[in-house]
Coordinates of C-alpha atoms in Angstrom, one line a residue:
M900 CA 63.4 92.7 115.8
S901 CA 64.2 95.4 118.6
L902 CA 67.0 96.0 119.2
S903 CA 69.0 97.3 122.0
S904 CA 73.1 98.6 122.0
R905 CA 75.4 99.6 124.1
A906 CA 79.3 100.4 123.5
V907 CA 82.1 98.3 125.1
C908 CA 84.0 99.4 127.7
P909 CA 87.6 100.2 127.6
T910 CA 88.6 96.6 129.5
E911 CA 86.0 95.5 127.5
L912 CA 87.7 97.2 124.2
S913 CA 90.9 95.4 125.5
W914 CA 89.0 92.0 125.0
C915 CA 88.1 92.7 122.1
R916 CA 91.1 93.4 120.3
A917 CA 92.7 89.9 122.7
V918 CA 89.9 87.3 121.9
P919 CA 91.0 87.9 117.8
T920 CA 94.8 87.3 118.6
G921 CA 93.1 83.5 121.1
T922 CA 93.4 84.9 124.5
G923 CA 89.4 85.6 126.1
I924 CA 87.7 82.9 124.3
T925 CA 85.8 80.9 128.2
V926 CA 85.2 77.8 128.2
L927 CA 82.8 75.3 130.1
A928 CA 82.8 72.1 129.4
L929 CA 80.4 70.0 130.5
L930 CA 80.2 65.6 130.8
F931 CA 77.3 63.6 130.9
S932 CA 76.8 59.8 131.1
K933 CA 73.7 59.8 129.4
P934 CA 71.9 62.1 126.7
P935 CA 71.0 64.7 128.1
D936 CA 67.2 66.3 126.6
V937 CA 68.9 69.0 123.8
P938 CA 65.4 71.0 123.2
F939 CA 65.5 71.3 127.2
L940 CA 69.0 72.1 127.2
E941 CA 68.2 74.8 124.6
N942 CA 65.2 76.1 126.4
A943 CA 67.4 76.6 129.5
L944 CA 69.6 78.1 127.6
R945 CA 67.7 80.5 125.8
S946 CA 66.3 81.4 129.6
L947 CA 69.3 82.5 130.8
Q948 CA 70.1 84.4 127.8
S949 CA 66.4 86.1 128.6
S950 CA 67.8 86.7 132.2
H951 CA 71.0 88.0 131.3
P952 CA 71.2 90.6 128.2
I953 CA 75.1 90.2 127.6
L954 CA 75.0 86.4 126.1
N955 CA 72.0 87.2 124.3
S956 CA 74.0 90.3 123.2
K957 CA 76.0 90.3 119.3
L958 CA 79.4 91.9 118.9
R959 CA 79.2 94.6 116.3
F960 CA 82.8 96.2 114.7
D961 CA 82.3 100.0 113.8
P962 CA 86.3 100.1 111.2
S963 CA 85.6 103.6 110.4
S964 CA 86.5 103.9 114.6
N965 CA 88.1 100.9 115.1
S966 CA 84.8 100.2 117.6
F967 CA 82.7 97.6 118.5
S968 CA 79.2 97.7 120.5
Y969 CA 77.0 95.4 122.7
V970 CA 73.8 94.6 120.4
T971 CA 71.0 92.9 122.0
P972 CA 67.9 92.0 120.6
Q973 CA 64.8 91.2 122.0
S974 CA 64.4 87.6 121.8
P975 CA 66.8 84.7 122.7
Y976 CA 68.6 83.3 119.5
L977 CA 70.8 80.7 121.2
Q978 CA 70.9 77.1 119.3
I979 CA 73.2 74.0 120.5
R980 CA 75.3 72.6 117.6
P981 CA 74.9 68.3 117.9
F982 CA 78.5 66.7 117.2
D983 CA 77.2 63.1 116.5
S984 CA 80.2 60.2 117.3
Q985 CA 81.6 60.3 114.3
S986 CA 82.3 63.8 113.7
T987 CA 82.9 63.5 117.6
A988 CA 85.7 60.4 117.5
H989 CA 87.1 62.5 114.2
I990 CA 87.8 65.6 116.6
L991 CA 89.7 63.9 119.3
R992 CA 92.2 62.4 117.3
S993 CA 95.2 63.4 118.9
P994 CA 98.4 62.6 118.2
N995 CA 99.8 62.6 121.9
P996 CA 100.7 59.0 122.9
N997 CA 99.2 59.2 126.3
P998 CA 96.0 58.6 126.3
I999 CA 93.9 62.6 127.3
P1000 CA 90.2 61.4 128.0
P1001 CA 87.6 62.7 125.7
L1002 CA 86.2 66.0 128.2
H1003 CA 89.6 67.4 127.2
L1004 CA 90.2 67.2 124.5
I1005 CA 86.7 68.8 123.6
L1006 CA 87.3 71.7 126.2
E1007 CA 90.9 72.5 124.0
H1008 CA 88.9 71.8 120.7
E1009 CA 86.4 74.5 122.3
L1010 CA 89.2 76.8 123.2
N1011 CA 90.8 77.3 119.8
T1012 CA 87.6 77.6 118.2
N1013 CA 87.5 81.4 117.8
S1014 CA 84.6 82.4 115.7
W1015 CA 85.8 85.8 116.5
Q1016 CA 89.2 85.7 114.6
N1017 CA 88.1 88.0 112.0
P1018 CA 85.1 90.3 113.0
H1019 CA 83.6 91.9 109.4
P1020 CA 81.9 95.1 109.6
S1021 CA 78.9 93.8 107.5
S1022 CA 77.9 91.3 109.9
D1023 CA 77.3 91.3 114.3
T1024 CA 79.1 88.3 115.8
D1025 CA 77.7 85.9 118.2
L1026 CA 78.7 86.5 122.2
F1027 CA 77.4 82.7 123.5
F1028 CA 78.1 79.5 121.8
A1029 CA 76.5 76.2 122.4
S1030 CA 77.9 72.7 121.1
L1031 CA 76.5 69.6 122.2
Y1032 CA 79.5 66.2 121.1
S1033 CA 78.2 62.1 121.1
L1034 CA 80.4 59.8 122.0
E1035 CA 80.4 56.3 122.2
G1036 CA 78.6 54.7 125.0
G1037 CA 75.8 57.2 125.9
N1038 CA 78.3 59.6 127.1
S1039 CA 78.5 63.6 125.7
V1040 CA 79.5 66.7 125.9
L1041 CA 77.9 69.9 126.9
A1042 CA 80.3 72.6 125.8
L1043 CA 79.7 76.6 126.2
R1044 CA 81.8 79.2 124.9
L1045 CA 81.4 82.5 125.5
H1046 CA 83.4 85.8 124.7
T1047 CA 84.7 86.8 127.7
S1048 CA 84.4 90.6 127.8
A1049 CA 80.4 89.5 128.5
C1050 CA 81.3 86.4 131.0
D1051 CA 84.9 86.7 133.4
R1052 CA 84.9 83.2 135.3
A1053 CA 83.0 84.7 138.7
A1054 CA 80.1 84.8 135.9
A1055 CA 81.0 81.2 133.9
G1056 CA 80.9 79.7 137.9
A1057 CA 77.5 81.8 138.3
L1058 CA 76.5 80.5 134.6
L1059 CA 76.6 77.3 135.7
K1060 CA 75.0 77.4 139.2
E1061 CA 71.8 78.6 137.2
L1062 CA 72.1 76.0 134.7
V1063 CA 72.5 73.1 137.5
A1064 CA 69.9 74.7 139.3
F1065 CA 67.6 74.9 136.0
M1066 CA 68.0 71.4 135.6
E1067 CA 67.4 69.8 138.7
A1068 CA 64.6 72.0 138.9
K1069 CA 63.0 71.2 135.8
Q1070 CA 61.2 74.4 136.0
G1071 CA 62.0 78.0 133.7
I1072 CA 64.0 80.2 134.7
Q1073 CA 62.6 83.7 134.8
G1074 CA 63.7 86.3 132.4
E1075 CA 63.2 89.4 131.4
S1076 CA 61.3 88.7 128.0
G1077 CA 58.5 92.1 127.2
K1078 CA 60.9 94.1 128.7
E1079 CA 63.1 96.6 126.7
M1080 CA 66.7 93.9 126.9
K1081 CA 69.2 96.4 127.6
V1082 CA 73.2 95.3 128.6
S1083 CA 74.6 96.6 131.8
L1084 CA 76.9 98.9 132.3
G1085 CA 80.8 98.6 132.7
I1086 CA 83.4 98.1 135.3
E1087 CA 84.8 101.8 134.3
D1088 CA 81.7 103.0 134.9
C1089 CA 81.1 101.2 138.1
I1090 CA 84.6 102.1 139.9
P1091 CA 83.1 104.3 143.1
S1092 CA 83.8 108.2 143.1
G1093 CA 87.8 108.8 143.7
Q1094 CA 89.4 105.3 143.8
G1095 CA 90.4 105.3 140.1
N1096 CA 92.1 109.2 140.0
K1097 CA 95.3 108.4 139.4
P1098 CA 97.5 111.9 138.6
F1099 CA 99.3 111.9 135.2
W1100 CA 102.5 111.9 135.9
S1101 CA 102.2 108.4 137.8
R1102 CA 100.4 107.0 135.4
G1103 CA 103.7 108.2 132.9
V1104 CA 106.0 107.1 135.8
D1105 CA 104.0 103.5 136.5
M1106 CA 103.7 102.7 131.9
L1107 CA 107.3 103.5 131.6
G1108 CA 108.8 100.9 134.8
H1109 CA 106.0 98.0 133.4
S1110 CA 107.1 99.1 129.6
L1111 CA 111.5 98.6 131.0
N1112 CA 110.0 95.2 133.4
S1113 CA 108.4 93.9 130.4
F1114 CA 111.9 93.0 128.4
R1115 CA 113.2 91.8 132.0
L1116 CA 111.6 89.3 132.3
A1117 CA 111.9 85.3 132.7
N1118 CA 109.4 82.6 131.9
L1119 CA 109.3 78.6 131.5
S1120 CA 111.9 78.4 129.0
F1121 CA 110.1 78.7 125.1
K1122 CA 110.4 75.5 122.8
D1123 CA 109.4 77.1 119.8
T1124 CA 108.6 80.9 119.7
A1125 CA 107.3 80.3 115.6
S1126 CA 104.9 78.2 115.0
P1127 CA 101.0 78.5 115.2
R1128 CA 100.0 78.5 118.5
L1129 CA 96.7 77.0 120.0
S1130 CA 95.4 76.7 124.5
R1131 CA 96.6 73.8 126.3
V1132 CA 95.4 72.7 129.2
V1133 CA 96.8 70.5 132.0
R1134 CA 94.4 69.7 134.4
F1135 CA 96.2 69.1 138.5
K1136 CA 94.1 67.6 141.3
M1137 CA 94.7 67.7 145.0
S1138 CA 93.7 64.4 147.1
E1139 CA 90.9 66.1 150.0
E1140 CA 93.1 65.5 152.5
D1141 CA 95.6 67.1 151.1
T1142 CA 94.2 70.3 149.7
G1143 CA 92.2 70.1 153.4
K1144 CA 96.7 71.1 154.8
I1145 CA 96.5 73.5 152.9
L1146 CA 93.7 75.6 153.4
S1147 CA 94.6 74.8 157.2
R1148 CA 97.3 76.2 156.5
C1149 CA 96.7 79.0 154.6
N1150 CA 94.1 79.8 157.0
S1151 CA 96.5 80.0 159.6
K1152 CA 98.8 82.1 158.2
K1153 CA 95.9 84.4 157.2
I1154 CA 97.2 84.2 153.5
K1155 CA 95.0 83.3 150.0
L1156 CA 95.2 79.7 148.8
S1157 CA 96.8 81.8 145.6
A1158 CA 99.6 83.6 146.7
A1159 CA 100.6 79.8 147.5
L1160 CA 99.9 78.5 144.1
A1161 CA 101.6 81.4 142.6
A1162 CA 104.8 81.2 144.9
A1163 CA 104.7 77.0 144.0
G1164 CA 104.8 78.1 140.6
L1165 CA 107.4 80.5 140.7
I1166 CA 110.0 78.6 142.6
A1167 CA 108.7 75.6 140.4
C1168 CA 109.4 77.4 136.6
H1169 CA 113.1 78.2 138.7
A1170 CA 114.1 75.0 139.9
S1171 CA 112.8 73.6 136.1
K1172 CA 116.2 75.9 134.8
R1173 CA 119.0 74.0 137.3
F1174 CA 120.6 77.0 137.5
P1175 CA 124.2 77.7 139.3
D1176 CA 123.8 78.4 143.4
E1177 CA 121.6 82.1 143.0
Q1178 CA 121.6 82.6 140.1
W1179 CA 118.5 84.8 139.9
E1180 CA 115.8 85.6 137.5
K1181 CA 112.7 88.0 137.3
Y1182 CA 109.3 87.0 137.1
A1183 CA 105.8 89.0 136.8
V1184 CA 103.2 87.4 138.5
V1185 CA 98.9 88.6 137.7
T1186 CA 96.1 88.2 140.3
L1187 CA 92.3 88.5 138.6
M1188 CA 90.4 89.5 141.3
D1189 CA 86.4 89.6 140.9
C1190 CA 85.8 93.8 142.1
R1191 CA 82.0 93.1 141.8
P1192 CA 82.0 94.1 145.7
A1193 CA 83.6 97.3 145.9
L1194 CA 82.0 98.5 142.6
D1195 CA 79.1 101.3 143.5
P1196 CA 76.2 100.0 143.4
V1197 CA 78.0 96.2 144.6
L1198 CA 76.5 93.5 141.8
S1199 CA 76.5 90.2 143.0
S1200 CA 78.5 86.7 141.2
Q1201 CA 74.6 86.3 139.2
H1202 CA 75.3 90.1 137.4
I1203 CA 76.4 88.6 134.3
G1204 CA 79.6 90.6 132.0
F1205 CA 82.7 91.7 133.1
Y1206 CA 84.2 92.5 136.0
H1207 CA 87.2 91.5 137.2
T1208 CA 90.7 93.2 137.4
A1209 CA 94.7 92.9 137.7
I1210 CA 97.3 93.3 140.1
M1211 CA 100.9 92.8 138.8
H1212 CA 103.5 91.7 140.5
T1213 CA 107.3 91.1 140.2
Y1214 CA 109.7 89.0 142.0
D1215 CA 113.7 88.2 141.9
I1216 CA 114.2 84.1 142.4
H1217 CA 117.4 83.5 143.4
G1218 CA 116.4 79.1 144.4
G1219 CA 115.8 77.7 147.4
E1220 CA 113.2 80.4 148.6
K1221 CA 110.4 78.2 151.2
L1222 CA 107.1 78.1 150.0
W1223 CA 105.5 80.3 153.2
E1224 CA 107.5 83.1 153.5
L1225 CA 107.4 83.1 149.8
A1226 CA 103.5 82.6 149.3
K1227 CA 103.2 85.0 151.7
L1228 CA 105.4 88.2 150.0
V1229 CA 102.6 87.1 147.4
H1230 CA 99.1 87.9 149.0
S1231 CA 100.7 91.3 151.9
S1232 CA 101.8 92.6 148.0
F1233 CA 98.7 92.4 146.2
M1234 CA 96.4 93.0 149.0
D1235 CA 98.6 96.1 150.4
S1236 CA 98.0 97.0 146.5
K1237 CA 94.5 96.5 146.8
S1238 CA 94.4 98.6 150.1
K1239 CA 95.1 101.3 147.7
N1240 CA 93.0 100.9 145.5
K1241 CA 95.8 100.1 142.4
H1242 CA 93.6 97.1 140.8
F1243 CA 91.6 100.4 139.6
T1244 CA 94.1 103.1 139.2
D1245 CA 96.2 101.1 136.9
M1246 CA 93.2 99.2 135.0
A1247 CA 93.7 101.6 132.5
D1248 CA 97.8 101.0 132.7
L1249 CA 97.3 97.3 132.3
N1250 CA 94.4 97.0 129.1
F1251 CA 96.6 100.0 127.8
L1252 CA 99.9 98.0 128.0
M1253 CA 98.3 94.6 126.8
C1254 CA 96.7 95.8 123.5
K1255 CA 99.9 97.1 123.0
A1256 CA 101.5 93.8 123.4
I1257 CA 99.4 92.5 120.8
E1258 CA 99.9 94.9 118.0
N1259 CA 103.8 94.9 119.2
P1260 CA 104.6 91.6 120.2
S1261 CA 108.7 92.2 120.3
L1262 CA 107.4 94.7 123.6
T1263 CA 107.7 90.9 125.1
P1264 CA 110.4 87.9 125.2
S1265 CA 111.2 86.5 122.5
S1266 CA 108.0 88.4 121.2
S1267 CA 106.2 85.1 122.9
L1268 CA 103.2 88.0 124.1
R1269 CA 103.8 85.9 127.3
T1270 CA 103.0 89.6 130.0
S1271 CA 103.5 87.3 133.2
L1272 CA 104.6 83.9 133.5
I1273 CA 101.6 82.8 135.7
S1274 CA 98.5 84.6 136.6
V1275 CA 95.8 83.2 139.2
F1276 CA 92.8 84.7 141.2
E1277 CA 92.4 86.0 144.2
D1278 CA 89.7 83.4 145.7
P1279 CA 88.6 79.9 144.3
I1280 CA 85.6 78.4 143.5
F1281 CA 84.1 76.3 145.5
D1282 CA 81.8 73.9 143.8
P1283 CA 78.8 73.0 145.9
P1284 CA 77.7 69.4 145.3
N1285 CA 74.1 68.4 143.3
K1286 CA 72.1 66.3 142.2
L1287 CA 72.2 65.8 138.4
K1288 CA 74.6 62.6 138.8
E1289 CA 71.3 60.8 139.6
T1290 CA 69.3 63.0 136.9
M1291 CA 71.0 63.4 134.0
G1292 CA 74.0 61.4 134.6
F1293 CA 76.4 64.6 135.5
E1294 CA 80.1 63.2 135.8
D1295 CA 82.8 65.9 135.6
F1296 CA 83.0 69.4 134.2
I1297 CA 85.9 71.9 133.4
G1298 CA 86.0 75.3 133.6
C1299 CA 88.7 78.2 131.7
A1300 CA 89.3 80.4 129.0
S1301 CA 92.0 80.2 126.5
V1302 CA 96.2 82.2 126.7
H1303 CA 97.6 81.9 123.3
G1304 CA 97.6 84.9 122.1
V1305 CA 98.7 87.2 124.6
G1306 CA 98.6 86.5 128.3
P1307 CA 100.7 84.7 131.2
S1308 CA 102.7 81.0 130.3
I1309 CA 100.1 79.5 132.6
A1310 CA 96.6 80.7 133.4
V1311 CA 95.4 78.8 137.2
F1312 CA 91.4 78.2 137.3
D1313 CA 91.2 76.9 140.5
T1314 CA 88.0 75.4 141.9
I1315 CA 87.6 73.9 145.7
R1316 CA 84.8 70.6 144.0
R1317 CA 83.7 68.5 147.1
G1318 CA 86.6 69.5 149.3
A1319 CA 89.4 68.2 147.2
L1320 CA 91.7 71.2 144.9
D1321 CA 90.4 70.4 141.3
C1322 CA 92.9 73.3 138.7
A1323 CA 92.4 73.8 135.3
L1324 CA 96.4 74.8 133.9
V1325 CA 95.5 76.8 130.5
Y1326 CA 99.5 77.2 127.9
P1327 CA 100.4 78.3 124.8
F1328 CA 101.3 75.4 122.9
P1329 CA 103.8 74.3 121.3
L1330 CA 105.5 78.0 122.6
F1331 CA 105.5 75.2 125.5
S1332 CA 104.6 71.5 125.2
R1333 CA 102.9 69.6 127.2
E1334 CA 105.1 66.5 128.4
Q1335 CA 107.2 70.2 129.5
M1336 CA 104.0 71.5 131.2
N1337 CA 103.3 68.1 132.8
D1338 CA 106.8 68.1 134.4
F1339 CA 106.4 72.3 135.8
I1340 CA 102.9 70.6 137.3
D1341 CA 104.6 68.2 139.0
R1342 CA 106.8 70.2 140.8
I1343 CA 104.6 72.2 141.2
N1344 CA 102.7 69.2 143.6
R1345 CA 105.4 68.3 144.8
I1346 CA 106.0 71.6 146.2
L1347 CA 102.6 71.5 147.7
L1348 CA 103.0 68.8 149.5
K1349 CA 106.1 69.5 151.0
G1350 CA 104.7 72.8 152.5
I1351 CA 102.3 70.6 154.2

């Protein structure tokens, strides 16, 4: 079999270090009310692998150099793993007294299925997995699980759209079969000339500042810092009417929805602790942005891989802050850093600090591996309507990534579906409890509604 390979870039390497600890397992879970055609779905997914070589790659670990590389065979390999209704029922057993929908529970199960936990030098590990869960009553869930170094949030959204388009058209996707399959360059190799440069002393000062700040950062109150961790999800939805009002208010104030969500999270966290008046805490917000439009060459969202960067800011919250005033501050801080190319100049610093936190958990509060209170994406994903409900019984989907290794206390994956806000909020359990997170989300909801 013909193979091509390339070493992972530094940002991809940081994810290769993070995923084995439990952060960076990307999952798309799709609910169908009709039994899907498995050979057809398998063919569709293999066509996607042919179109996007990184999805067809395997991860190879070299212990002598402690490095990773992508190895890409010529032919797609993916097979859908089936779970019958009995096996699925076993997975769906939950100790939670409140009923949780099967789609939600299967998503959490996949987020905590870590195929990359123990990289083995003698075998290559797939980057893309698919499972089909059969539910009672004829429903089923298709779960796609990917290594985040190969598929960021924008890529996952594009992947889902391609799959939906393929299923709607019922015809094959034109892949690259017959050509040499090569994985595209990593993000560091596509940064425009001069935009990623940072003087040595500036890098040292910034690294010291980030390190010292990490000890001062506050989070939600920790419930259990000793037990093994999993990723759990709270789903947060708003009506189309309320979503429209929030988006309208964001537009009128010339800020992004992500800033409003982050501001509501900061206010909600401080309020949950019921401090005396004016007692303040310092919280960190990480904003992730899709850099494809800013790279050289410019990449489209259909370009699968990891091309996101992060910008971190800290805020002193005293209590009593107004939503839109704080959102304006969050937005302006982010846009100012973006205009100075800090999404490129700070990339190496944040990757280094993430790896150091993995190696030395004591560098984070209570050794929790929490690097910020909340992470948001600069822009939501807008999900267009599709015809699959009629043809295949496509009912619902959730997409997000795990965070129970290194990462934020809560990661926000926001989508606008048919004009309504639909968020998957991922958090580490039992570091935080589901009841605690439900209360936190209720506070965010009330703050947003009060703001409109």
